[in-house]
Amino acid sequence: MGYTKDQLLARLQELKIYFTCYDHPVVLTVEEQAKHVGHLGGALSKNLLLKDKKHRLYVISALAGTKVDMKILSQRLGLGKGGLRMAPEENLLEVLQVPLRCVTPFALINESASAVSLLLDQGFKSKQICYFHPLTNDVTIALSSSNLDKFLISIGKQPAYVDLEAAPAVGKDNPPDLAHLVPSGVPNSSEQPVENASHTNVPHHQNNVPKETEVKAIMTISKVQSKGAETSSKVDKPTTNTSVDKFVNDVFDIISPLLSEELKKLDIKEELSSILDGLRGRADPDLKSIAMTLKNASYTNGFHAGFKTMLHRGLNG
Amino acid sequence: MAAAEQGVDAARKEEEEEEEQVVNPWEVSAGKGGIDYDKLVDQFGCQRIDDALVGRIARLTGRPPHCFLRRGLFFAHRDLNELLDLYEKGEKFYLYTGRGPSSEALHLGHLIPFMFTKYLQEAFKVPLVIQLTDDEKFLWKNLTIQESKRLARENAKDIIACGFDIERTFIFSDFSFVGGAFYENMMQVARCVTMNKAIGIFGFNLEDHIGKVSFPPVQAVPSFPSSFPHLFAGKDQLRCLIPCAVDQDPYFRMTRDVAPRIGYQKPSLIESRFFPALQGENTKMSASDANSAIYVTDSAKEIKTKVNKYAFSGGQDSIELHRKLGANLDVDVPIKYLNFFLEDDDELAHIKKEYKEGRMLTGEVKQRLIAVLSEIVARHQRARSQVTEEMVDAFMAVRPLPNMFG
C-alpha cells in the first residue's frame, strides 16, 4: 500500500515543513476545490499525469491559470510532436497510488513513483502559498514552494521548475530544453514491496499459525522483498554503482544549475551552456583523478578490513 | 617489460651509427632522420591504424577517441579489427600491459602507455593485468633481487597514480606471482620456441646467460587468460589486447606464433611510437641525463627550465629570420610534445600554422608546452602522493574482480 495522507503529513511535520491543512468534502476538480479554499488567497494547482510512448510518466504541476500545451511540452521534452498523452487511470492507482482526480507532487513519496518525472510551474515560486492535495481529495494542504522543494529534496528528487507557457522553437539548432527531465530508469510496475505490511504480518503468523505456514510466510516476504529490491532500483543493474564517470557527471549536474542561476544574476551575456561546457571540460581530468583516488582508497580500506576479518575468523575456527 | 631504453649502451661501436635502425626490446637506435616507422611496420609485419579504425573505436566506445589515437601516437596494430568485431558482438576482452622497473625515475615517456591503457580500460570497460618484470631487470641489469622487487613496488605507485580502477586492475610482479598456472603456461610456450628462433627474434648469442634466454615466456604468458585462474577461470578463450611501445613487438610475434599451437587465442596489439627526448629525435633519453626528459617528480620550475633551455627548437636563430622563414615543425620538439599532450585539436592546429608561418615565436610555443606539461605532472604528483602501501597491496593482491566487465 502506498503512503496514507496521515503518514505524509506526519513526515512533513518530522521534516519541519510548515503547512496548513484544510478538510473539505471530496473534490474531483479544481473548480470544486476552489469553492472550499479559493477564497483564502493562495494559489490553486492543477496536476496532470502524462505518459509518453515509452510508458514513462510525468506529473505536471501547474498554477490553475497556466495554459499547458501538451504538444509543445512534448517537443520540449524531446518526445516529438504528440509524444505525450494523458495517462490511463491504472497508472494513477498503481504508480502514484492516489485516488482518481488526485494527482499531486506528494505522490512521489511512494517508491512506486520513483521513476516519475515531476515538472513544476515556475509560477509557484512567486506565490507565497500554493494548494495541493496530500494524497487524498478530501484535504488540501497549503505551503510555500520552498517548503515543497524541501519535501522533494527529502525524498531524493531535485525540484524542476519550468516556464510551462514558454514555447521555444525546437529544432536542429535548438535542442529540446526539457530533455533532461525525461526519466531514465525503467518505470516501476505495481508489484511494490509490501514491506511495511509484511513486517506487521509476521508477528501474527508466528503467534497463531503452525511452522509450515510460518516458513511459507517468511519465504513469501523474502521473495517480495527481493522483488522489491529489484523493482525499486532505478538503474538496470542491481549492483552498487561505483562508476567514477557517473560520479563526476552527477557532481556537474548538481553544480551546473546552481552556477547557471548565479551567472544569470550577474547578467552574463555569453551562452551559459558553452561557459558550463568549457568549465566542465577543464575540470573533468582533475575531478576524475581525485574521484578515482577516493574510490581506490575506499576499496583498499574495505579490502584490508575484509582480510583481517577472515584472518581472525580463521584463527577462531 | 623493457621500455625504449635508448641510453642502454653508450659504448656501442661506431658501426651502429650507420643508416641501419635497430629496434628490439633492449635497444632502439635510429639511423639519420629518426626512426623510419613505415620501414618498421613493414619489417615487423604489423598494420597501420587508419582514420577509419580510429572512428570505429570512437563509435564502439561512445566517446571521443583518445588524443594519442587522434594524433597517431598509437599508430600500429595486430588484429585490432578482429578484436573489435568480437567486441561489437558482445564478446569481451582484457588488457595486458607492463613495465620493466629499472629505475625509480619515471619520465613522461614511461607514462604514455599507461595513460593510454587507462583510457582503453575506461572506454571499453574491461579488466587489466599489469606485469612488473622485476626478474627481467635483475637478469639484465646489475641489481639485487631485493632492489628489483623494491623498484617494482615503487613503480607500481606511479602506475596506480595514472588512475587505474582497482575494481578492474590486477598488478603483479614476476618474483611474487610466477608459479601455478602461470608457470605451466610458461613451460608450454618455452617448449614451442627453439634456441635458434630465440636467437633470431631477440638477438641472443652463446655468451648470454641462460636467464636471459629463458625470460621471454614470462612476458608472453600474461596474454593467455588461463595464466590468471583467480580472474578468468573457465574463460580460456577470452581475448587479450596489449598496448605497448613498438619495440616490444618481438615478444608478441613469438607469442602469437606459439598461441595456436597450444590451443590459445592470439593476443591483439596496439602499438605506439617512441617519445622523443627533449634534445631531439636522434638523441637518447637517458636516466643519467636529467635534462633529456620531463620526470614525474619535476617541479614546475624544473619543467620551465628544462623546456626553455633544452627542448630542441625548430625555430630560426633570429626573430627576423623566423618571421621570414617560419619554423621547421619536423624537428621542433615542443611541437612534437604538444602533439602528444595538447588535447584541443583546434588550438594545436592554430599553433602549428602560426609557428610554421613565422608569426608565433619559439618562446610562445614553449610557454604553452610548459603550461600543458605542468598541469599533467601536477595532477600525477597529487595522485601519487595519495597512493599508500596498503593501496599497492590491494592492487597486487591475488583476489577476484567481480565487477571487471561492469
XYZ file of C-alpha atoms in Angstrom:
723
model
C 0.000 0.000 0.000
C 1.200 3.498 -0.641
C 1.563 6.206 1.924
C -1.593 7.458 3.557
C -2.388 11.122 3.939
C -1.668 10.878 7.656
C 1.696 9.262 7.055
C 2.569 12.030 4.614
C 1.527 14.794 6.969
C 3.434 13.155 9.810
C 6.505 13.039 7.585
C 6.130 16.725 6.709
C 5.973 17.548 10.364
C 9.065 15.456 11.060
C 10.888 17.424 8.398
C 9.687 20.651 9.984
C 7.939 21.620 6.770
C 5.343 24.180 7.626
C 1.904 23.711 6.069
C -1.749 24.385 6.791
C -4.353 21.733 6.373
C -7.954 22.168 5.224
C -10.559 19.453 5.311
C -13.483 19.526 2.919
C -15.739 17.108 1.146
C -14.164 15.076 -1.663
C -13.456 17.298 -4.646
C -12.796 15.993 -8.126
C -11.976 19.202 -9.974
C -10.020 22.367 -9.404
C -13.242 24.379 -9.584
C -14.737 22.392 -6.773
C -11.589 22.718 -4.741
C -11.688 26.475 -5.352
C -15.127 26.646 -3.733
C -13.615 25.478 -0.463
C -10.186 27.090 -0.343
C -10.184 29.542 -3.209
C -11.067 32.496 -1.042
C -8.062 32.038 1.233
C -5.638 33.828 -1.080
C -3.334 31.012 -2.020
C -2.637 29.620 -5.474
C -4.556 26.587 -6.649
C -2.713 23.976 -8.613
C -3.815 21.754 -11.411
C -1.981 18.473 -11.670
C -1.754 16.215 -14.678
C -0.351 12.744 -15.038
C 1.045 12.302 -18.532
C 2.604 9.361 -20.278
C 4.902 9.137 -23.294
C 5.172 6.477 -25.976
C 7.765 4.600 -23.976
C 5.413 4.443 -20.993
C 7.399 6.926 -18.970
C 5.304 9.037 -16.623
C 5.328 12.752 -15.897
C 3.493 14.753 -13.235
C 2.907 18.296 -14.467
C 2.008 20.514 -11.551
C 0.936 23.989 -12.630
C -0.879 27.051 -11.369
C -4.560 26.655 -12.144
C -4.382 29.565 -14.543
C -1.341 28.386 -16.521
C -2.027 27.115 -20.011
C -0.335 23.768 -20.526
C 0.074 22.824 -24.164
C 0.855 19.118 -24.331
C 2.134 19.317 -27.917
C 4.682 21.982 -27.093
C 5.683 20.236 -23.873
C 6.161 17.024 -25.779
C 8.556 18.739 -28.177
C 10.447 20.456 -25.386
C 10.974 17.093 -23.744
C 12.402 15.755 -26.960
C 9.478 13.365 -27.491
C 8.468 14.776 -30.824
C 5.040 16.237 -31.561
C 2.223 14.327 -29.937
C 4.523 12.222 -27.785
C 2.547 12.937 -24.620
C -0.872 11.633 -23.658
C -2.958 11.734 -20.521
C -2.017 8.644 -18.563
C -4.679 5.987 -18.075
C -6.358 5.640 -14.721
C -4.488 2.478 -13.769
C -1.240 4.450 -13.643
C -2.728 6.771 -11.093
C -3.796 3.931 -8.892
C -0.802 1.669 -9.383
C 2.132 4.006 -9.766
C 1.152 7.153 -7.913
C -1.096 5.202 -5.541
C -3.570 8.022 -5.192
C -7.312 8.026 -5.876
C -8.692 9.306 -9.153
C -8.547 13.072 -9.710
C -5.904 13.300 -7.047
C -2.636 13.766 -8.921
C -0.227 15.628 -6.670
C 3.525 16.144 -6.364
C 3.285 14.495 -2.975
C 2.521 11.173 -4.616
C 6.232 10.951 -5.405
C 6.819 9.934 -1.818
C 5.793 6.445 -2.899
C 8.548 4.071 -4.029
C 6.338 3.046 -6.909
C 6.590 6.557 -8.291
C 10.366 6.787 -8.156
C 10.752 6.869 -11.924
C 8.114 9.533 -12.446
C 9.409 12.873 -13.592
C 7.982 15.979 -11.945
C 7.684 19.297 -13.727
C 6.688 22.261 -11.581
C 5.295 25.534 -12.855
C 7.822 28.232 -12.149
C 4.854 30.399 -11.318
C 4.688 28.641 -7.956
C 7.859 30.363 -6.901
C 6.271 33.773 -6.945
C 3.297 32.670 -4.868
C 3.502 32.724 -1.121
C 1.145 29.815 -0.655
C 0.207 27.008 -3.022
C -2.510 24.414 -2.646
C -2.052 20.713 -3.264
C -3.844 17.514 -2.352
C -1.903 15.458 0.144
C -2.712 12.033 -1.362
C -6.482 12.309 -0.846
C -9.120 14.591 -2.382
C -10.849 15.458 0.863
C -7.982 17.526 2.126
C -5.977 20.414 0.752
C -2.663 21.472 2.198
C -1.192 24.896 1.757
C 2.533 25.503 1.732
C 5.146 27.671 0.067
C 7.069 26.427 -2.956
C 10.302 26.415 -0.992
C 8.717 24.086 1.504
C 7.550 21.901 -1.339
C 11.186 21.871 -2.501
C 12.297 20.822 0.957
C 9.909 17.912 0.801
C 11.011 16.889 -2.680
C 14.686 17.017 -1.751
C 13.945 14.867 1.292
C 12.631 12.118 -0.972
C 15.649 12.406 -3.240
C 14.089 14.480 -6.011
C 15.589 17.651 -7.404
C 12.780 20.200 -7.878
C 12.497 21.138 -11.535
C 10.766 24.445 -12.177
C 9.790 25.163 -15.736
C 8.130 28.018 -17.584
C 5.244 25.877 -18.742
C 3.822 28.508 -21.027
C 7.070 29.086 -22.905
C 7.121 27.779 -26.447
C 10.711 27.808 -27.647
C 11.354 26.551 -31.146
C 12.781 23.043 -31.085
C 14.945 22.088 -33.989
C 18.462 21.296 -35.170
C 19.972 24.387 -33.625
C 17.741 24.377 -30.582
C 17.771 21.071 -28.770
C 14.722 20.283 -26.629
C 15.257 22.325 -23.488
C 13.480 19.923 -21.159
C 15.076 16.737 -22.398
C 16.950 16.334 -19.146
C 13.633 15.826 -17.353
C 12.786 12.650 -19.195
C 13.058 9.731 -16.746
C 15.997 7.457 -17.364
C 15.063 4.322 -15.462
C 12.515 1.642 -16.134
C 9.107 2.650 -14.821
C 8.060 0.632 -11.809
C 5.355 -1.935 -12.102
C 2.724 -2.261 -9.466
C 4.247 -5.188 -7.562
C 5.822 -2.961 -4.997
C 7.402 -4.290 -1.827
C 4.679 -4.763 0.649
C 7.407 -4.234 3.185
C 5.516 -2.264 5.781
C 2.518 -4.531 5.660
C 4.511 -7.757 5.634
C 6.561 -6.712 8.609
C 3.390 -6.191 10.533
C 2.016 -9.506 9.310
C 4.844 -11.667 10.553
C 4.094 -11.437 14.276
C 0.517 -12.592 13.590
C 1.736 -15.665 11.794
C 4.262 -16.515 14.396
C 1.641 -16.460 17.117
C -1.224 -18.315 15.545
C -0.043 -20.483 12.741
C 1.915 -23.773 12.686
C 5.518 -23.857 11.498
C 4.875 -24.798 7.891
C 2.852 -21.731 7.102
C 5.304 -19.616 9.030
C 8.100 -20.784 6.779
C 5.936 -20.090 3.741
C 5.135 -16.640 5.009
C 8.783 -15.854 5.566
C 9.610 -17.154 2.115
C 6.926 -15.002 0.532
C 8.191 -11.990 2.418
C 11.759 -12.512 1.325
C 10.598 -13.096 -2.237
C 8.589 -9.904 -2.158
C 11.440 -8.012 -0.575
C 13.904 -9.152 -3.180
C 11.416 -8.336 -5.892
C 11.021 -5.016 -4.210
C 14.756 -4.509 -4.242
C 14.757 -5.221 -7.956
C 11.820 -3.121 -8.996
C 12.622 -0.259 -6.699
C 16.098 0.247 -8.167
C 16.122 2.925 -10.791
C 19.067 1.675 -12.852
C 19.221 -1.517 -14.881
C 21.994 -3.194 -12.890
C 21.203 -4.074 -9.317
C 24.814 -3.658 -8.202
C 26.167 -0.667 -6.311
C 27.275 1.922 -8.788
C 30.990 2.619 -8.452
C 31.437 4.423 -11.710
C 33.768 7.402 -11.482
C 32.357 8.794 -14.734
C 28.865 8.784 -13.344
C 30.006 10.348 -10.094
C 31.727 13.231 -11.874
C 28.663 13.730 -14.084
C 26.454 13.799 -11.016
C 28.694 16.438 -9.417
C 28.385 18.601 -12.509
C 24.642 18.064 -12.621
C 24.438 19.476 -9.128
C 26.771 22.391 -9.685
C 25.700 23.422 -13.189
C 22.194 24.615 -12.373
C 23.415 26.454 -9.296
C 26.193 28.100 -11.261
C 23.752 28.871 -14.052
C 21.482 30.624 -11.622
C 24.247 32.716 -10.158
C 25.644 33.593 -13.581
C 22.187 34.675 -14.717
C 22.019 37.035 -11.769
C 25.311 38.567 -12.836
C 23.734 39.230 -16.214
C 26.446 37.411 -18.190
C 25.702 37.841 -21.841
C 27.578 34.825 -23.203
C 25.956 31.499 -23.847
C 25.746 29.974 -20.396
C 25.756 26.429 -21.669
C 29.039 26.953 -23.504
C 30.624 28.503 -20.412
C 29.474 25.500 -18.403
C 30.682 23.060 -21.031
C 34.058 24.765 -21.125
C 34.333 24.606 -17.338
C 33.325 21.004 -17.399
C 35.950 20.111 -19.979
C 38.679 21.781 -17.974
C 37.715 20.398 -14.610
C 36.994 16.903 -15.865
C 40.502 15.357 -15.758
C 41.239 16.603 -12.253
C 37.825 15.657 -10.913
C 38.072 12.193 -12.402
C 41.539 11.774 -10.952
C 40.548 12.642 -7.409
C 37.365 10.595 -7.642
C 39.357 7.551 -8.748
C 41.806 8.095 -5.902
C 38.941 8.159 -3.424
C 37.400 5.046 -4.916
C 40.671 3.158 -4.837
C 41.397 4.284 -1.284
C 37.934 3.200 -0.113
C 38.301 -0.172 -1.774
C 41.719 -0.566 -0.180
C 40.319 0.056 3.297
C 37.466 -2.362 2.697
C 39.801 -4.949 1.304
C 42.117 -4.854 4.295
C 39.198 -4.897 6.713
C 37.836 -7.969 4.974
C 41.218 -9.611 5.028
C 41.635 -9.030 8.756
C 38.140 -10.344 9.393
C 38.941 -13.544 7.544
C 42.198 -13.864 9.400
C 40.554 -13.664 12.798
C 37.688 -15.931 11.923
C 40.224 -18.416 10.638
C 42.008 -18.443 13.974
C 38.782 -18.872 15.899
C 37.718 -21.772 13.719
C 58.974 -5.108 -19.945
C 61.948 -3.037 -21.167
C 60.975 0.435 -22.152
C 62.648 2.076 -25.134
C 65.844 2.436 -23.187
C 67.806 4.493 -25.584
C 70.605 5.011 -23.124
C 71.341 1.313 -22.922
C 74.917 1.201 -24.022
C 76.842 4.367 -24.716
C 79.803 2.165 -25.596
C 78.201 0.782 -28.782
C 80.614 0.581 -31.726
C 80.789 3.204 -34.464
C 79.254 0.767 -36.963
C 75.878 1.231 -35.368
C 75.861 4.897 -36.259
C 75.073 3.903 -39.838
C 71.711 4.066 -41.637
C 70.566 0.761 -40.162
C 67.956 1.311 -37.484
C 67.781 -1.164 -34.625
C 64.556 -1.767 -32.777
C 64.188 -4.537 -30.217
C 63.193 -4.705 -26.568
C 66.710 -3.870 -25.401
C 67.870 -1.404 -27.979
C 66.360 1.315 -30.027
C 68.582 3.392 -32.250
C 67.678 5.426 -35.256
C 69.517 5.998 -38.478
C 69.828 9.533 -39.754
C 66.493 11.340 -39.746
C 64.995 9.438 -36.871
C 63.085 6.185 -36.791
C 61.515 5.188 -40.085
C 58.161 3.897 -38.901
C 56.979 2.802 -42.315
C 60.036 0.599 -42.653
C 59.470 -0.710 -39.149
C 55.856 -1.610 -39.820
C 56.927 -3.391 -42.999
C 59.777 -5.148 -41.268
C 57.687 -6.270 -38.309
C 54.643 -7.080 -40.366
C 52.060 -5.227 -38.297
C 49.264 -2.976 -39.679
C 48.934 0.783 -39.505
C 45.974 2.311 -37.706
C 43.987 4.487 -40.097
C 41.286 7.109 -39.550
C 38.550 4.570 -40.182
C 39.797 2.416 -37.330
C 40.013 5.411 -35.016
C 36.452 6.316 -35.941
C 35.345 2.782 -35.289
C 36.832 2.816 -31.819
C 35.052 6.094 -31.120
C 31.722 4.652 -32.195
C 32.095 1.423 -30.255
C 33.086 3.158 -27.052
C 30.621 6.012 -27.363
C 33.205 8.644 -26.586
C 35.791 10.714 -28.469
C 38.954 8.739 -29.268
C 41.956 9.399 -27.070
C 44.368 12.149 -28.075
C 47.087 9.541 -28.677
C 44.923 7.818 -31.263
C 43.833 11.005 -32.973
C 47.406 12.234 -33.291
C 48.810 8.939 -34.464
C 50.988 8.272 -31.448
C 49.470 4.815 -31.239
C 49.871 4.070 -34.881
C 50.148 0.327 -35.469
C 48.247 -2.787 -34.522
C 47.836 -6.503 -34.943
C 44.345 -7.991 -35.224
C 42.684 -4.986 -33.661
C 39.816 -5.059 -36.153
C 39.102 -8.691 -35.367
C 39.014 -7.894 -31.666
C 36.602 -5.023 -32.298
C 34.383 -7.272 -34.422
C 34.055 -9.619 -31.477
C 33.522 -6.770 -29.023
C 30.713 -5.462 -31.199
C 29.058 -8.861 -30.940
C 29.301 -8.699 -27.159
C 32.446 -10.717 -26.634
C 34.708 -9.057 -24.093
C 38.477 -8.952 -23.824
C 41.055 -7.980 -21.234
C 44.035 -5.642 -21.388
C 47.621 -6.545 -20.656
C 50.484 -4.137 -20.302
C 53.578 -3.846 -18.169
C 56.779 -2.191 -17.160
C 60.352 -3.215 -16.559
C 61.067 -1.472 -13.266
C 64.655 -0.490 -13.836
C 64.678 2.810 -12.030
C 62.644 4.922 -9.726
C 62.913 7.881 -12.059
C 59.911 7.741 -14.357
C 59.550 10.257 -17.130
C 56.559 11.196 -19.253
C 57.604 8.784 -21.961
C 57.196 5.916 -19.484
C 53.718 7.081 -18.573
C 52.395 7.193 -22.108
C 51.436 3.524 -22.468
C 49.784 3.659 -19.057
C 47.822 6.805 -19.820
C 46.580 5.174 -22.996
C 45.767 1.899 -21.265
C 43.737 3.734 -18.661
C 41.684 5.264 -21.454
C 41.175 1.828 -23.006
C 40.068 0.396 -19.663
C 37.541 3.174 -19.155
C 36.310 3.292 -22.729
C 35.809 -0.440 -23.239
C 35.000 -1.247 -19.613
C 37.345 -4.204 -19.445
C 39.823 -5.552 -16.871
C 43.564 -5.085 -16.987
C 46.611 -7.014 -15.804
C 49.860 -5.128 -15.332
C 53.110 -7.066 -15.212
C 56.145 -5.683 -13.426
C 59.125 -7.591 -14.806
C 61.387 -7.283 -11.804
C 63.021 -10.579 -12.770
C 63.918 -9.230 -16.180
C 65.636 -6.211 -14.687
C 67.519 -8.443 -12.308
C 68.697 -10.569 -15.249
C 69.722 -7.671 -17.493
C 70.885 -5.041 -15.033
C 73.261 -5.042 -12.158
C 70.590 -5.141 -9.463
C 69.986 -7.334 -6.440
C 66.735 -9.237 -6.242
C 65.679 -7.140 -3.275
C 66.293 -3.924 -5.165
C 64.384 -5.175 -8.209
C 61.408 -6.026 -6.051
C 61.558 -2.685 -4.295
C 61.679 -0.798 -7.595
C 58.703 -2.802 -8.804
C 56.632 -1.611 -5.870
C 57.762 1.980 -6.285
C 56.911 1.946 -9.973
C 53.543 0.388 -9.107
C 52.714 3.558 -7.193
C 53.326 5.760 -10.229
C 51.319 3.385 -12.341
C 48.417 3.454 -9.887
C 48.623 7.258 -9.928
C 47.719 7.170 -13.613
C 44.181 6.487 -12.431
C 43.541 2.780 -12.881
C 40.343 1.382 -11.434
C 41.098 -1.026 -8.593
C 37.926 -2.938 -9.344
C 39.266 -3.847 -12.745
C 43.018 -3.943 -12.323
C 45.455 -6.591 -11.155
C 49.094 -5.588 -10.777
C 51.676 -8.290 -10.224
C 55.432 -8.645 -10.066
C 57.093 -11.708 -11.546
C 59.055 -12.547 -8.417
C 55.817 -12.688 -6.424
C 53.388 -14.185 -8.891
C 55.168 -16.689 -11.125
C 54.054 -20.199 -10.255
C 50.978 -22.351 -10.608
C 49.003 -21.974 -13.826
C 51.186 -19.035 -14.920
C 54.299 -21.199 -14.715
C 52.562 -24.058 -16.539
C 51.824 -21.726 -19.436
C 55.424 -20.511 -19.386
C 56.621 -24.070 -19.850
C 54.156 -24.663 -22.680
C 55.467 -21.608 -24.505
C 59.104 -22.470 -23.788
C 58.697 -25.909 -25.296
C 57.482 -24.345 -28.538
C 60.409 -21.995 -29.161
C 63.768 -23.313 -30.334
C 67.053 -21.762 -29.365
C 67.509 -20.776 -32.987
C 64.227 -18.937 -33.026
C 65.002 -17.140 -29.783
C 68.349 -16.040 -31.113
C 66.696 -14.867 -34.308
C 63.957 -12.894 -32.578
C 65.832 -11.462 -29.638
C 69.414 -11.347 -30.803
C 70.762 -13.655 -28.090
C 74.178 -15.180 -28.503
C 76.068 -18.059 -26.926
C 77.737 -15.768 -24.402
C 74.412 -14.632 -22.924
C 73.461 -16.309 -19.659
C 70.581 -18.781 -19.679
C 68.470 -16.469 -17.546
C 68.050 -14.141 -20.499
C 67.248 -16.926 -22.900
C 64.519 -18.317 -20.652
C 62.931 -14.957 -19.912
C 60.722 -14.369 -22.985
C 57.982 -16.860 -21.958
C 57.469 -14.807 -18.782
C 56.442 -11.812 -20.814
C 54.437 -13.913 -23.239
C 52.026 -15.766 -20.984
C 50.070 -12.888 -19.453
C 48.480 -12.829 -22.930
C 46.695 -16.064 -22.027
C 43.736 -15.810 -19.627
C 44.448 -19.220 -18.107
C 47.580 -17.690 -16.561
C 45.250 -15.921 -14.135
C 42.913 -18.580 -12.719
C 41.762 -16.232 -9.937
C 40.460 -13.836 -12.578
C 39.498 -15.742 -15.687
C 38.723 -19.292 -14.554
C 36.701 -21.048 -17.220
C 37.333 -18.312 -19.769
C 40.206 -19.919 -21.636
C 39.259 -18.342 -24.937
C 38.989 -14.766 -23.643
C 40.805 -12.356 -25.951
C 43.660 -10.123 -24.934
C 44.680 -6.668 -26.162
C 48.215 -5.477 -25.495
C 49.007 -1.739 -25.646
C 52.764 -1.304 -25.821
C 55.591 0.581 -27.493
C 56.529 -0.829 -30.870
C 59.873 -2.136 -29.638
C 58.023 -4.829 -27.669
C 56.630 -6.322 -30.847
C 59.175 -9.210 -30.981
C 57.880 -10.715 -27.717
C 54.385 -10.809 -29.057
C 55.309 -12.029 -32.523
C 56.726 -15.019 -30.716
C 53.606 -15.277 -28.527
C 51.249 -15.095 -31.499
C 53.249 -17.760 -33.256
C 53.036 -20.128 -30.298
C 49.431 -19.465 -29.216
C 47.521 -21.606 -31.719
C 49.960 -24.449 -31.182
C 48.994 -24.647 -27.526
C 45.298 -24.060 -28.083
C 45.108 -20.404 -27.114
C 43.902 -17.278 -28.904
C 46.478 -14.902 -30.352
C 46.660 -11.621 -28.478
C 45.934 -8.410 -30.376
C 48.314 -5.496 -30.168
C 48.078 -1.722 -30.328
C 51.483 -0.102 -30.622
C 52.953 3.346 -30.094
C 55.789 5.351 -31.488
C 58.718 6.426 -29.358
C 58.615 9.534 -27.342
C 61.402 11.935 -28.376
C 64.000 13.164 -25.940
C 63.935 16.872 -25.168
C 67.077 17.482 -27.156
C 65.651 15.956 -30.302
C 64.631 12.740 -32.051
C 68.143 11.492 -32.612
C 69.278 11.842 -29.039
C 68.708 9.257 -26.402
C 66.515 9.667 -23.349
C 68.748 8.521 -20.578
C 68.368 8.074 -16.852
C 71.792 9.617 -16.433
C 70.819 12.815 -18.227
C 68.096 14.509 -16.220
C 67.700 17.117 -18.903
C 66.766 14.661 -21.592
C 63.221 14.246 -20.308
C 60.489 15.612 -18.069
C 60.322 13.455 -14.953
C 57.169 12.915 -12.942
C 58.985 14.291 -9.918
C 59.935 17.580 -11.620
C 58.735 20.798 -10.070
C 57.007 23.475 -12.127
C 60.247 25.450 -12.072
C 62.275 22.490 -13.321
C 59.828 21.881 -16.132
C 60.070 25.521 -17.148
C 63.862 25.466 -17.117
C 64.143 22.190 -18.974
C 61.774 23.155 -21.742
C 63.206 26.634 -22.170
C 66.828 25.552 -22.074
C 66.928 22.077 -23.538
C 63.922 21.474 -25.747
C 65.252 21.405 -29.278
C 63.656 24.154 -31.289
C 62.802 24.132 -34.962
C 62.608 27.912 -34.967
C 65.121 30.160 -36.689
C 68.108 31.745 -34.991
C 66.834 35.302 -35.054
C 63.392 36.818 -34.844
C 63.699 38.461 -38.261
C 64.718 35.203 -39.885
C 61.977 33.391 -38.033
C 59.258 35.790 -39.171
C 60.539 35.365 -42.699
C 61.056 31.622 -42.888
C 58.913 30.197 -40.136
C 59.761 27.125 -38.051
C 60.697 23.607 -39.102
C 57.972 21.544 -37.491
C 59.640 18.227 -38.373
C 62.424 18.676 -35.850
C 60.766 21.003 -33.341
C 60.478 19.094 -30.071
C 57.949 21.386 -28.325
C 55.567 20.878 -31.236
C 56.068 17.129 -31.028
C 55.345 17.192 -27.308
C 52.255 19.362 -27.838
C 51.151 16.847 -30.418
C 51.022 14.227 -27.702
C 49.727 16.275 -24.799
C 47.628 19.223 -26.024
C 44.054 17.945 -26.085
C 42.457 20.703 -28.112
C 42.772 19.843 -31.820
C 41.855 23.357 -32.934
C 44.379 25.038 -30.689
C 47.125 22.681 -31.810
C 46.341 23.295 -35.471
C 46.409 27.034 -34.862
C 49.758 26.907 -33.073
C 51.280 24.756 -35.808
C 50.113 27.117 -38.502
C 51.246 30.298 -36.786
C 54.595 28.805 -35.839
C 55.269 27.370 -39.270
C 54.483 30.658 -40.930
C 56.709 32.580 -38.565
C 54.043 34.557 -36.741
C 54.420 32.662 -33.486
C 57.806 32.526 -31.800
C 59.537 29.579 -30.174
C 59.189 31.227 -26.781
C 55.417 31.309 -27.059
C 55.188 27.692 -28.153
C 57.424 26.657 -25.290
C 55.329 28.659 -22.862
C 52.206 26.798 -23.919
C 54.008 23.482 -23.616
C 55.225 24.342 -20.135
C 51.651 25.053 -19.048
C 50.360 21.785 -20.501
C 53.143 19.662 -19.033
C 52.953 21.336 -15.634
C 49.263 20.506 -15.395
C 49.845 16.859 -16.250
C 52.764 16.476 -13.878
C 50.957 18.273 -11.049
C 47.947 16.025 -11.431
C 50.184 12.970 -11.403
C 52.053 14.129 -8.322
C 48.872 14.774 -6.427
C 47.520 11.335 -7.264
C 50.883 9.733 -6.489
C 51.042 11.330 -3.055
C 47.804 9.586 -2.186
C 48.959 6.086 -3.063
C 49.634 4.201 0.146
C 51.463 0.919 0.723
C 48.075 -0.591 1.581
C 46.709 0.534 -1.771
C 49.627 -1.104 -3.574
C 48.978 -4.282 -1.558
C 45.321 -4.212 -2.562
C 46.098 -3.711 -6.277
C 48.607 -6.555 -6.095
C 46.518 -8.961 -4.033
C 45.524 -12.149 -5.777
C 41.806 -11.510 -5.486
C 38.747 -11.921 -7.690
C 37.467 -8.904 -9.628
C 33.708 -9.478 -9.735
C 32.962 -6.132 -11.392
C 35.651 -6.359 -14.021
C 33.310 -6.158 -17.004
C 30.715 -3.958 -15.303
